[in-house]
CSV table of C-alpha atoms in Angstrom, one decimal:
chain,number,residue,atom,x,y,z
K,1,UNK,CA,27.4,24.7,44.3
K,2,UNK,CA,27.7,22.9,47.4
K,3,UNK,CA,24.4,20.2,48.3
K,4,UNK,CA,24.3,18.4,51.1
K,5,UNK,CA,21.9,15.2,51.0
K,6,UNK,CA,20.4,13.3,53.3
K,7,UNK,CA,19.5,9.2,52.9
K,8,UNK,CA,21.1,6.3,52.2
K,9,UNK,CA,18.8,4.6,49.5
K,10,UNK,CA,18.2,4.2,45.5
K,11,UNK,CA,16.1,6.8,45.7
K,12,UNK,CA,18.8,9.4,47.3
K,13,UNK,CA,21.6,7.8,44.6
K,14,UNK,CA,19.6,8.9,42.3
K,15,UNK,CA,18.9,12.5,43.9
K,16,UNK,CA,22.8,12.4,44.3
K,17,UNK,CA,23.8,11.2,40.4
K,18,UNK,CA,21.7,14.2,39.0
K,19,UNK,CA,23.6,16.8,41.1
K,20,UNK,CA,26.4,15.4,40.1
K,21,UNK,CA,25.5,15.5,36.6
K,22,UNK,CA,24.6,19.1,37.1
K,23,UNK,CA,28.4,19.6,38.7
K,24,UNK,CA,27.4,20.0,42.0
K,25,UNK,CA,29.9,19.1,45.1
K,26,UNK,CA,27.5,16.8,46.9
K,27,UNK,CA,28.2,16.3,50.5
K,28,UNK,CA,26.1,13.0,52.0
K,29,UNK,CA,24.8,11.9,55.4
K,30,UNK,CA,23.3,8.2,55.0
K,31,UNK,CA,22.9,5.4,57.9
K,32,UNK,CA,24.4,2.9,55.4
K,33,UNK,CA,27.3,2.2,53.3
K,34,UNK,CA,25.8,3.1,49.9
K,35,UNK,CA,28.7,2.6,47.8
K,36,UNK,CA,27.0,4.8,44.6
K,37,UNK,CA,26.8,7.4,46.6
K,38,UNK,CA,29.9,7.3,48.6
K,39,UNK,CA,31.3,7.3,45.1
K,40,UNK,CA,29.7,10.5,43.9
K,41,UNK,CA,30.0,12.8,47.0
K,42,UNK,CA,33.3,14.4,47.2
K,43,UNK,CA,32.2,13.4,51.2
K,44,UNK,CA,30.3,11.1,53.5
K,45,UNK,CA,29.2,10.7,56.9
K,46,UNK,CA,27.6,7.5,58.3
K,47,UNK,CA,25.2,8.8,60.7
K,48,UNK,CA,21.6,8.2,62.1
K,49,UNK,CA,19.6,10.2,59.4
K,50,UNK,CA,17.4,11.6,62.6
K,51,UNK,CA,20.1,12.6,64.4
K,52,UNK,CA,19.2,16.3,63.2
K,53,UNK,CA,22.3,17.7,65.3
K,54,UNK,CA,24.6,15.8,64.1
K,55,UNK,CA,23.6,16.2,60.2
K,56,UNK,CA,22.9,20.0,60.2
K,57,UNK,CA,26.6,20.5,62.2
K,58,UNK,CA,28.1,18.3,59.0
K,59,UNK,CA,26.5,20.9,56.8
K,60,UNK,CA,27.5,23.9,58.8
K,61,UNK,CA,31.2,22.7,58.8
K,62,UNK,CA,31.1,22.0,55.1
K,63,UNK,CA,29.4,25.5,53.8
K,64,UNK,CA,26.7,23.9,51.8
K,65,UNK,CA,24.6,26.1,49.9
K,66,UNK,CA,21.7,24.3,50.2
K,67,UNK,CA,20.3,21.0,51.8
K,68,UNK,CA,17.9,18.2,50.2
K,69,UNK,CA,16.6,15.1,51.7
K,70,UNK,CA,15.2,12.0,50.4
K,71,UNK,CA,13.5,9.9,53.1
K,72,UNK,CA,10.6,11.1,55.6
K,73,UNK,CA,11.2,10.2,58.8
K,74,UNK,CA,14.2,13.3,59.1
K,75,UNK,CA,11.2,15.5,57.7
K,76,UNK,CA,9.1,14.8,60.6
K,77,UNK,CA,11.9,15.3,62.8
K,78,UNK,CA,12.5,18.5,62.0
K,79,UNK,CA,15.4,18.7,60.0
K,80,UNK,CA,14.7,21.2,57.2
K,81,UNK,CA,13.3,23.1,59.7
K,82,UNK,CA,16.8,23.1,62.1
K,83,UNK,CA,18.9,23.2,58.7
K,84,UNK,CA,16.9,26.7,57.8
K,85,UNK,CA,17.8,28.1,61.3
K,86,UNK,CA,21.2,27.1,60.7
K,87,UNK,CA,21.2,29.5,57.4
K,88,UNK,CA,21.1,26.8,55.4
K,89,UNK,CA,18.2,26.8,52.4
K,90,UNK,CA,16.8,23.3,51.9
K,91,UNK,CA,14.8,21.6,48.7
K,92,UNK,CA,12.7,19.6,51.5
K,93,UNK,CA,9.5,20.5,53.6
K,94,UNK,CA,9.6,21.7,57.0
K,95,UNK,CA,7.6,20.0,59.5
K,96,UNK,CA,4.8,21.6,59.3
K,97,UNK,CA,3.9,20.9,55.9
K,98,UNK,CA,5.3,17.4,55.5
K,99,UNK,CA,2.7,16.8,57.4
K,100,UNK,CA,0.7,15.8,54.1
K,101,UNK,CA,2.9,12.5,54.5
K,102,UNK,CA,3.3,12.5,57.7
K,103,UNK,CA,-0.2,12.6,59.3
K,104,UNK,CA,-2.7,11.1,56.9
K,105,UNK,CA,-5.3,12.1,59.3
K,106,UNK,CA,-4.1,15.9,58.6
K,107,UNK,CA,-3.9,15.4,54.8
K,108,UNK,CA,-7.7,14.1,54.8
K,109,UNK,CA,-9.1,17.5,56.7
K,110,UNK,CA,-7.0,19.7,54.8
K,111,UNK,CA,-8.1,18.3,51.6
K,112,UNK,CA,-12.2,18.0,53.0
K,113,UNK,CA,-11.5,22.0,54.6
K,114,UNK,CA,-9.8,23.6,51.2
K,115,UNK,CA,-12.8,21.5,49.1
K,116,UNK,CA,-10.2,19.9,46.9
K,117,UNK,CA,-10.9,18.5,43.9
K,118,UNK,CA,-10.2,14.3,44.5
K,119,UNK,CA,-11.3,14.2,47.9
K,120,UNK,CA,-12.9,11.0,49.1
K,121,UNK,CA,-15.1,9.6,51.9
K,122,UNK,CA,-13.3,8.7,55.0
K,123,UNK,CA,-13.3,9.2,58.8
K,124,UNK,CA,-11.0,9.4,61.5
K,125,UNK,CA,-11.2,7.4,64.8
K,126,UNK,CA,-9.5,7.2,67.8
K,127,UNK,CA,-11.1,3.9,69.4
K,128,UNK,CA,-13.0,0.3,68.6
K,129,UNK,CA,-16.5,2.4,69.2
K,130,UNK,CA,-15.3,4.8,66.9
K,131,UNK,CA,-14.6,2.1,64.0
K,132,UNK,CA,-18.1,0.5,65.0
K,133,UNK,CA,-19.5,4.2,63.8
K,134,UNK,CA,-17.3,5.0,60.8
K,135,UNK,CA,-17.7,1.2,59.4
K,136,UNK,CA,-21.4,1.5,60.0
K,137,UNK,CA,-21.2,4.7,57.8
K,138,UNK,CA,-18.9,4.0,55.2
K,139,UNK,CA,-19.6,0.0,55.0
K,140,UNK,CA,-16.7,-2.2,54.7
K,141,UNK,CA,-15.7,-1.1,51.3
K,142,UNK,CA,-12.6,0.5,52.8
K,143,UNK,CA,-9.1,1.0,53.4
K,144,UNK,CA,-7.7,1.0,56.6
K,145,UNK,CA,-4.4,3.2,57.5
K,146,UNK,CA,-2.5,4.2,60.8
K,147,UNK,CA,-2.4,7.7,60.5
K,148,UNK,CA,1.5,8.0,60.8
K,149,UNK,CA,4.4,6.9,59.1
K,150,UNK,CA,4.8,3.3,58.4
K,151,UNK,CA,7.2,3.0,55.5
K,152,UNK,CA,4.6,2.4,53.0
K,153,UNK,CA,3.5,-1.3,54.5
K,154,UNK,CA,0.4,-0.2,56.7
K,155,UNK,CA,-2.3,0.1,54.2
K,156,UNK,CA,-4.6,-3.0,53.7
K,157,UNK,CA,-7.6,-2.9,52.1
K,158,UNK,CA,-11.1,-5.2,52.5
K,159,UNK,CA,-11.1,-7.7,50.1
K,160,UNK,CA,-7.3,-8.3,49.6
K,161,UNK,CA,-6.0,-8.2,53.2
K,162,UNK,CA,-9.5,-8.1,55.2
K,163,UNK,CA,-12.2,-9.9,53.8
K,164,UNK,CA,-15.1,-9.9,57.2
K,165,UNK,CA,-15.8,-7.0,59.4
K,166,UNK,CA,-14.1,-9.0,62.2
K,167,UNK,CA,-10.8,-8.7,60.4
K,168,UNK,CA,-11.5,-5.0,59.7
K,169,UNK,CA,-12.1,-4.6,63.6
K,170,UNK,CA,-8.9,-6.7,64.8
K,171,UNK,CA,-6.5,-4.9,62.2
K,172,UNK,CA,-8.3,-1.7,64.3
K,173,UNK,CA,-7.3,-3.1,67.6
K,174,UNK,CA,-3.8,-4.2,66.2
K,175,UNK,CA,-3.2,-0.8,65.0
K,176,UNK,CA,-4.6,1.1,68.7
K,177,UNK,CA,-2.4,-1.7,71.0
K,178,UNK,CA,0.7,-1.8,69.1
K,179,UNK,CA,0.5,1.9,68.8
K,180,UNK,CA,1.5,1.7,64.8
K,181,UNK,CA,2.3,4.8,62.6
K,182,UNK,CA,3.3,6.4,66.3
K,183,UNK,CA,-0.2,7.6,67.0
K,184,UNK,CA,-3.6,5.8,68.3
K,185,UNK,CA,-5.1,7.0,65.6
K,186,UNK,CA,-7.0,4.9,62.5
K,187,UNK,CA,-7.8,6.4,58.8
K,188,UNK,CA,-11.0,4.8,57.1
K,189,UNK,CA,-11.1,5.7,53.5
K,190,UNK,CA,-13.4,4.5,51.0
K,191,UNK,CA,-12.0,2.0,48.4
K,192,UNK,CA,-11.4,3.0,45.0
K,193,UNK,CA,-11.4,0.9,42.1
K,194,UNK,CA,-9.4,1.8,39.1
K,195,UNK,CA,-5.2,1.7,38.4
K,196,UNK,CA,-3.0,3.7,40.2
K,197,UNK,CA,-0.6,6.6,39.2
K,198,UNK,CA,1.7,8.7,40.3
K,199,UNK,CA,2.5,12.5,39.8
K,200,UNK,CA,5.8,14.3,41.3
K,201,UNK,CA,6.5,17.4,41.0
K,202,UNK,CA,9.0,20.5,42.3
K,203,UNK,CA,7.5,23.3,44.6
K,204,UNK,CA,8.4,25.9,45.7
K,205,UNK,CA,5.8,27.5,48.0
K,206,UNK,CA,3.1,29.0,45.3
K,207,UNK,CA,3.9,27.2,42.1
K,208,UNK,CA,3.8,23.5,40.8
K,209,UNK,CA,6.3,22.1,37.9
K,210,UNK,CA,5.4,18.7,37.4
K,211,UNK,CA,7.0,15.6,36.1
K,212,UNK,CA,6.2,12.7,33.9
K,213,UNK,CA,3.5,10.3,35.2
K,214,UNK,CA,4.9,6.9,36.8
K,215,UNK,CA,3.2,3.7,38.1
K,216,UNK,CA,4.3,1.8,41.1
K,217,UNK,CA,4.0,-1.7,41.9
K,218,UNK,CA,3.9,-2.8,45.5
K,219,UNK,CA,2.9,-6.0,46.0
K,220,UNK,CA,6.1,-8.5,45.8
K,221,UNK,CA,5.0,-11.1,43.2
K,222,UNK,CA,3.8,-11.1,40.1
K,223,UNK,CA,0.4,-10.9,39.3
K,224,UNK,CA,0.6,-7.5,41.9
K,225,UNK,CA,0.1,-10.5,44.5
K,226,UNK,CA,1.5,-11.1,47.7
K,227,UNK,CA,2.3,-8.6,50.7
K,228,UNK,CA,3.0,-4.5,50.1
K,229,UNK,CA,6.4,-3.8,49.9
K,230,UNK,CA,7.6,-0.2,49.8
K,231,UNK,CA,7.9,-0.9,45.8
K,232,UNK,CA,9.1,-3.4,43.7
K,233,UNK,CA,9.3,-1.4,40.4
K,234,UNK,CA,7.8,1.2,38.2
K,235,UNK,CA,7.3,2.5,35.0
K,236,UNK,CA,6.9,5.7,32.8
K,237,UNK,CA,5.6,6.7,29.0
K,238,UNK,CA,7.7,8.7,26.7
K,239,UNK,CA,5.2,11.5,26.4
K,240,UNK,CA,4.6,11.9,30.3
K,241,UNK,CA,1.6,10.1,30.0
K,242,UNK,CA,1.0,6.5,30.7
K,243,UNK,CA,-0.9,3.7,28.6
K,244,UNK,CA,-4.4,4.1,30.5
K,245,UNK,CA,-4.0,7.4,31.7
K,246,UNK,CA,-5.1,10.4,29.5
K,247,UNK,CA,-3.9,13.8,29.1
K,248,UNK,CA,-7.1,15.8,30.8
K,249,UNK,CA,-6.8,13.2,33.6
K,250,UNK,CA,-2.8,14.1,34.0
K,251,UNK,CA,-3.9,17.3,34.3
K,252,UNK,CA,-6.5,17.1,36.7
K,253,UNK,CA,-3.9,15.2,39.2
K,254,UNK,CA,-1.6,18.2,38.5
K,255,UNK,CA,-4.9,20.9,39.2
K,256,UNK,CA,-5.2,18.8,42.3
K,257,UNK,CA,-1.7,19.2,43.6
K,258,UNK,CA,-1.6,23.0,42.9
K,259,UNK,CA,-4.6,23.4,45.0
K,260,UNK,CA,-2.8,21.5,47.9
K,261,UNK,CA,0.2,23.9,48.1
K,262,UNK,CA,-2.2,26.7,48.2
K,263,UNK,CA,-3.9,25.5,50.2
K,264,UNK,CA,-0.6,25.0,52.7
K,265,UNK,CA,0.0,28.6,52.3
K,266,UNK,CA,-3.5,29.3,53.5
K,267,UNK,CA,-2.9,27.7,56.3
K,268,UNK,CA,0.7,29.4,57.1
K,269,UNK,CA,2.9,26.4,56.6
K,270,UNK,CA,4.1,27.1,52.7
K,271,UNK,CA,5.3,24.2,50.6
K,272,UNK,CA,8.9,24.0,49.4
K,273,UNK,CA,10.2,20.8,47.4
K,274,UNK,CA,9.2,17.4,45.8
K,275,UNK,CA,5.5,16.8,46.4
K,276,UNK,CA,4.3,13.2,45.3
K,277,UNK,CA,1.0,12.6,44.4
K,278,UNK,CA,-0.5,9.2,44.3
K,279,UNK,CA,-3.7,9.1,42.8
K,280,UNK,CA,-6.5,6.4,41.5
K,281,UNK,CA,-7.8,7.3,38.6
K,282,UNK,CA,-11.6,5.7,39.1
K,283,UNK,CA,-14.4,6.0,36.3
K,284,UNK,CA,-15.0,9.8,37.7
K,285,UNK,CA,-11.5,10.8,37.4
K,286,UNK,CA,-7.8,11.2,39.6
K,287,UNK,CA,-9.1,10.5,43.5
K,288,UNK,CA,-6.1,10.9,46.0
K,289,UNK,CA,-4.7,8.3,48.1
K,290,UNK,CA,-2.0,9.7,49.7
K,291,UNK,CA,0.7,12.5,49.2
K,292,UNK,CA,5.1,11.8,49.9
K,293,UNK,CA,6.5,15.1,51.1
K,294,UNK,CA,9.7,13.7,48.8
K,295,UNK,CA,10.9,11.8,45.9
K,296,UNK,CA,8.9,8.8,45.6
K,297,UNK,CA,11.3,5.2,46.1
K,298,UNK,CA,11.2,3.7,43.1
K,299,UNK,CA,9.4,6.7,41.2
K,300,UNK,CA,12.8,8.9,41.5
K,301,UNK,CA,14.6,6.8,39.6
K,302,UNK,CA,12.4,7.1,36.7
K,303,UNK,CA,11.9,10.4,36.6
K,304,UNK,CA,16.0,11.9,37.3
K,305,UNK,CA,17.3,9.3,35.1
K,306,UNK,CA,15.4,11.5,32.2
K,307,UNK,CA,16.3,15.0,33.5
K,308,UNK,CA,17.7,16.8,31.4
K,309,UNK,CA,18.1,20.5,33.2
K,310,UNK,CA,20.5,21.4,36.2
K,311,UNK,CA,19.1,19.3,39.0
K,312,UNK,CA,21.0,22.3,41.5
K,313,UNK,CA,19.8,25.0,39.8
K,314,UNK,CA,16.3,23.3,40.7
K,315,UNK,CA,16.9,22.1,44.1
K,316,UNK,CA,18.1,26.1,44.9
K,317,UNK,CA,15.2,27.3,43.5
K,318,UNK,CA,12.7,25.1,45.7
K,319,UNK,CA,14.5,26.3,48.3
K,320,UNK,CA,14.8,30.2,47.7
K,321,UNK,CA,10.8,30.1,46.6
K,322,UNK,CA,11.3,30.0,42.8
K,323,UNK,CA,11.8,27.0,40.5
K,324,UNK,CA,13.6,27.6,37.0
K,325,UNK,CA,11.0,26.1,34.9
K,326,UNK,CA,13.5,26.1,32.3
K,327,UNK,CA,15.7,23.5,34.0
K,328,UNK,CA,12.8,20.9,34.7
K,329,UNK,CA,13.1,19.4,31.3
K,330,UNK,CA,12.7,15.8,30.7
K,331,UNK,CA,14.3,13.2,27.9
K,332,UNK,CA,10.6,12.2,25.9
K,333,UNK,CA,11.8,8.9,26.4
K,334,UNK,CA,10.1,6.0,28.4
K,335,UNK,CA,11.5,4.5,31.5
K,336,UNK,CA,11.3,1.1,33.2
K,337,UNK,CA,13.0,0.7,37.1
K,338,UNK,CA,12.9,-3.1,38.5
K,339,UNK,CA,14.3,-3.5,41.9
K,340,UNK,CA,16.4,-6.5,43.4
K,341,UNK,CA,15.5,-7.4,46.7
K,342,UNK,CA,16.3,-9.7,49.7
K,343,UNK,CA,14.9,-13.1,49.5
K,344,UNK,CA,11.6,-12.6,51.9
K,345,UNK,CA,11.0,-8.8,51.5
K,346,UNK,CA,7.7,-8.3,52.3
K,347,UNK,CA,7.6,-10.5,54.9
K,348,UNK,CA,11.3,-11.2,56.4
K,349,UNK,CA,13.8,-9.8,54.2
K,350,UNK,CA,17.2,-12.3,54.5
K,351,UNK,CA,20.3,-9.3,55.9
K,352,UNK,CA,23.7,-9.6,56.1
K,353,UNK,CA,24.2,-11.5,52.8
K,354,UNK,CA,26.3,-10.4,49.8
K,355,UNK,CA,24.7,-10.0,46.3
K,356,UNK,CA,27.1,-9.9,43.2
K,357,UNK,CA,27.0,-6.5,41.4
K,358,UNK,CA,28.9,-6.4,37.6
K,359,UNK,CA,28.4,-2.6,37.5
K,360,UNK,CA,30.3,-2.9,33.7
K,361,UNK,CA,28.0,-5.5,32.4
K,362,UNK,CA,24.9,-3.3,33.4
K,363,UNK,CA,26.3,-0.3,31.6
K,364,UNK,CA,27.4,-1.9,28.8
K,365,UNK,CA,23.5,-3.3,28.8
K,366,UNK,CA,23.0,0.4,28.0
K,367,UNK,CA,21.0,0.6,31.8
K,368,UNK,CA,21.4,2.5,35.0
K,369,UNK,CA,22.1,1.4,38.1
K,370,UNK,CA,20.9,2.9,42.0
K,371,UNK,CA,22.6,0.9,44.9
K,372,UNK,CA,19.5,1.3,47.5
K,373,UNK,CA,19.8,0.3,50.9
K,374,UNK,CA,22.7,-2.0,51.1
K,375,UNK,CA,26.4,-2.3,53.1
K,376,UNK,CA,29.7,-2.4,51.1
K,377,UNK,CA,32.4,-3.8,53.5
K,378,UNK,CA,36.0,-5.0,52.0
K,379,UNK,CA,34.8,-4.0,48.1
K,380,UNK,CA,31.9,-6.6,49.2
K,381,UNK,CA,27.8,-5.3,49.2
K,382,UNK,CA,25.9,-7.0,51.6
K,383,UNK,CA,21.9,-6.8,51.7
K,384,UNK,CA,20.0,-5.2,54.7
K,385,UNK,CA,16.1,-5.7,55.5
K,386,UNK,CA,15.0,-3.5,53.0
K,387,UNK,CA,15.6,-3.1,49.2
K,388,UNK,CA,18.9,-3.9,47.2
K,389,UNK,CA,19.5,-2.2,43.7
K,390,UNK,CA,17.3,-0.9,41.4
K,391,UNK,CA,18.2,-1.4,37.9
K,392,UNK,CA,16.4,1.5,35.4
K,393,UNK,CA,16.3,1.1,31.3
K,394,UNK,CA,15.5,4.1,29.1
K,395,UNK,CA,14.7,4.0,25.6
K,396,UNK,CA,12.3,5.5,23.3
K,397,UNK,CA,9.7,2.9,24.0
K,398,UNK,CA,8.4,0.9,27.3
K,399,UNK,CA,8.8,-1.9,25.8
K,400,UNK,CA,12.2,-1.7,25.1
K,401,UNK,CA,13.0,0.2,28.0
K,402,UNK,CA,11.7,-2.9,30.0
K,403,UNK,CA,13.7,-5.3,27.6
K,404,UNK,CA,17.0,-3.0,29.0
K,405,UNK,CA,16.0,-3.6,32.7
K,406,UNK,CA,15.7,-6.7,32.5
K,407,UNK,CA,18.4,-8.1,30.6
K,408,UNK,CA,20.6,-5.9,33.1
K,409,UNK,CA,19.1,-7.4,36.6
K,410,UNK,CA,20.6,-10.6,34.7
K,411,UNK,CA,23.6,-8.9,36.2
K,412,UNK,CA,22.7,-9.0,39.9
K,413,UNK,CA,23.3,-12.6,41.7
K,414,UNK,CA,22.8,-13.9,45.5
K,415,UNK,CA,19.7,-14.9,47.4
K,416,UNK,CA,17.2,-12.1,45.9
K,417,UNK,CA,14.1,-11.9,44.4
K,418,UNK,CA,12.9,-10.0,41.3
K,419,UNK,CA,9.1,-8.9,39.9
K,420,UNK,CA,10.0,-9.5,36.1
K,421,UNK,CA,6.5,-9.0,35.0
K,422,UNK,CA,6.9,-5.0,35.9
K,423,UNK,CA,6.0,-2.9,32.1
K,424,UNK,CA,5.6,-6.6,30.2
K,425,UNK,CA,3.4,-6.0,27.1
K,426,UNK,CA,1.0,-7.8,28.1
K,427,UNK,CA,0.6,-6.8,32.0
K,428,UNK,CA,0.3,-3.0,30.3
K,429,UNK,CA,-2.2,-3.9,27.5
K,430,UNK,CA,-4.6,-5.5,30.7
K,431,UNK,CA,-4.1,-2.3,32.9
K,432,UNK,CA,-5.3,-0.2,29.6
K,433,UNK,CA,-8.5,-2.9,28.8
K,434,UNK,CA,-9.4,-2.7,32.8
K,435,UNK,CA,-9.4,0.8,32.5
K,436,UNK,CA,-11.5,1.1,29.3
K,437,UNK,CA,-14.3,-1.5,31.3
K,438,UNK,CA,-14.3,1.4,33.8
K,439,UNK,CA,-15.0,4.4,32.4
K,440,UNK,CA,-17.6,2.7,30.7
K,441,UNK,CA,-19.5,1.6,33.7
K,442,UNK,CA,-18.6,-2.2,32.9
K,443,UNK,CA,-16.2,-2.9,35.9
């Protein structure tokens, strides 16, 4: 089978290494010079990711038989919807229903019109008077969000990034003049209290087949301090579950999900590949923050470094409108992904310097390794603005998993930073303690 795939980062190496696993000819467009993936594929073009033209003639000239693509900005561009006129099945969204990710302000409505279960308190405005109203109404217990894209750094909430109603108005304003997300619209959600998960799964227009759970960590320090970042690291449980999260609230995220693709289809724009599902789960149960029309960045990692089926045979059947259930099977192992970034990331990432790989010493670690967004020139790989490896350990336990990962970022040198305290015993056992003191009313 012939797969053309689209992105540059640790998240598409790792779309790209399970193709190739399942003996797929894997046929790349990236912006960068991944050298992972320029590895696998048996061929790469370096090309603007949005130029849809450009990409979809690449996959016309070399037959592919179907198309999958990791980041969102192509998705909101159109491209799954100009590769499907070009003949060309794709494992990705069209535009009209990544607009889940794409438009948090149509995510909201469709989830308060369909009555779906995890929907929360928010409103949408479109001016300063507007925010006067919705803070009035909802208090300043909220979360503030441009309604478009913003590469996961937009969010901030009151009492971590805002703590007065002035700072709630001027992040408003900043939002409206600067024009961020690429529409003059704000999001106002109320704020949830309890630990965050995340749920993937593969669609394919009527049914859901979910993963394993994973957790994220975005903040850049330890302690989950210091700015967002589009993810420093994540973890996942060897039964699918994680170590606060039950199985009836798995389930519930899952019940939530399904509800969202049908309620796509209600609404004519029917739902075909990766959905991501970020949920809270508060002292009531999974509440949604926000769904990825895609693979999650680190979450991918986690979850296709335990797939054990034909990633192809699954990718074809998102695309033709029926996943082979069969093939999503996972190792019941546990997983832990730390990333290597820039020095500044977060703030002002340091580009254009080289980090040291020892790809052998990593292996022989008994870890994985996903080159994200990064440059190889001369046999040398040079850091951009955004993140540099991501370094994944599996093994029957978290805790051992985690002891893999990080033993094998040992491995990566040069002005970077690292979040070591990602799956640590004891960061886990306090996420499980917090969670306890809030479904019983104490927190």
């Amino acid at each position: 089978m012939k797969v053309l795939a689209v992105g540059g980062g640790a998240r598409e190496h790792a779309i790209v290494a399970a193709l190739a696993r399942s003996d797929a000819q894997v046929f790349a467009c990236l912006k960068n010079s991944n050298p992972g993936i320029a590895r696998l594929a048996v061929e790469h073009l370096l090309v603007d990711e949005m130029d849809v033209p450009k990409v979809v003639g690449f996959a016309k000239m070399k037959g592919v038989d179907v198309a999958v693509i990791g980041p969102e900005a192509p998705l909101e561009a159109g491209l799954a919807d100009e590769l499907d006129r070009a003949g060309i099945p794709t494992a990705s969204p069209k535009k009209a229903a990544a607009r889940i990710e794409t438009s948090k302000s149509f995510m909201r409505d469709l989830l308060s019109k369909h009555m779906v279960k995890g929907s929360i308190r928010y409103a949408i405005v479109e001016d300063l008077k507007g925010m006067e109203r919705a803070i009035d109404e909802l208090g300043t217990e909220i979360v503030v969000k441009p309604t478009g894209l913003t590469g996961g750094k937009g969010v901030k909430v009151f009492g971590e990034h805002m703590l007065s109603r002035k700072d709630v108005m001027d992040y408003a304003n900043e939002i409206f003049s600067k024009n961020i997300g690429g529409t003059p619209k704000v999001v106002l959600e109320e704020r949830l209290v309890g630990e965050e998960f995340t749920v993937q799964a593969f669609c394919d227009g009527k049914r859901v087949v979910p993963m394993p759970a994973v957790q994220d960590h975005k903040r850049a320090f330890e302690g989950d301090t210091g700015p967002n970042t589009g993810g420093m690291g994540s973890y996942s449980q060897k039964d699918g579950l994680l170590p606060f999260l039950r199985r009836n609230e798995y389930d519930d995220a899952v019940g939530i999900m399904e509800s969202v693709v049908k309620a796509l289809r209600k609404e004519g724009c029917e739902y075909r590949g990766t959905m991501y599902g970020q949920f809270m789960l508060t002292k009531s149960g999974p509440r949604v923050i926000e769904f990825n029309a895609r693979f999650g960045d680190p979450e991918a990692m986690n979850v296709l470094s335990l797939l054990s089926g034909d990633f192809s045979e699954i990718c074809e059947g998102m695309a033709s409108g029926k996943v082979p259930k069969k093939e999503a099977v996972f190792a019941a192992k546990a997983s832990v992904c730390k990333y290597v970034v820039p020095e500044g990331y977060g703030v002002k990432s340091l580009a254009g310097e080289e980090i040291r790989v020892d790809e052998q010493a990593i292996t022989d670690e008994g870890a994985l390794l996903y080159y994200a967004n990064v440059n190889e020139k001369g046999g040398k790989v040079y850091t951009t603005t955004s993140r540099s490896v991501g370094v994944v350990g599996v093994a029957g336990e978290i805790e051992e998993a985690e002891r893999i990962a990080e033993k094998a970022i040992g491995h990566v040198s040069g002005r970077i930073h690292v979040r070591h305290d990602i799956a640590k015993k004891a960061m886990l056992e306090a996420k499980v303690a917090r969670m306890e003191r809030i479904r019983s009313g104490a927190a």
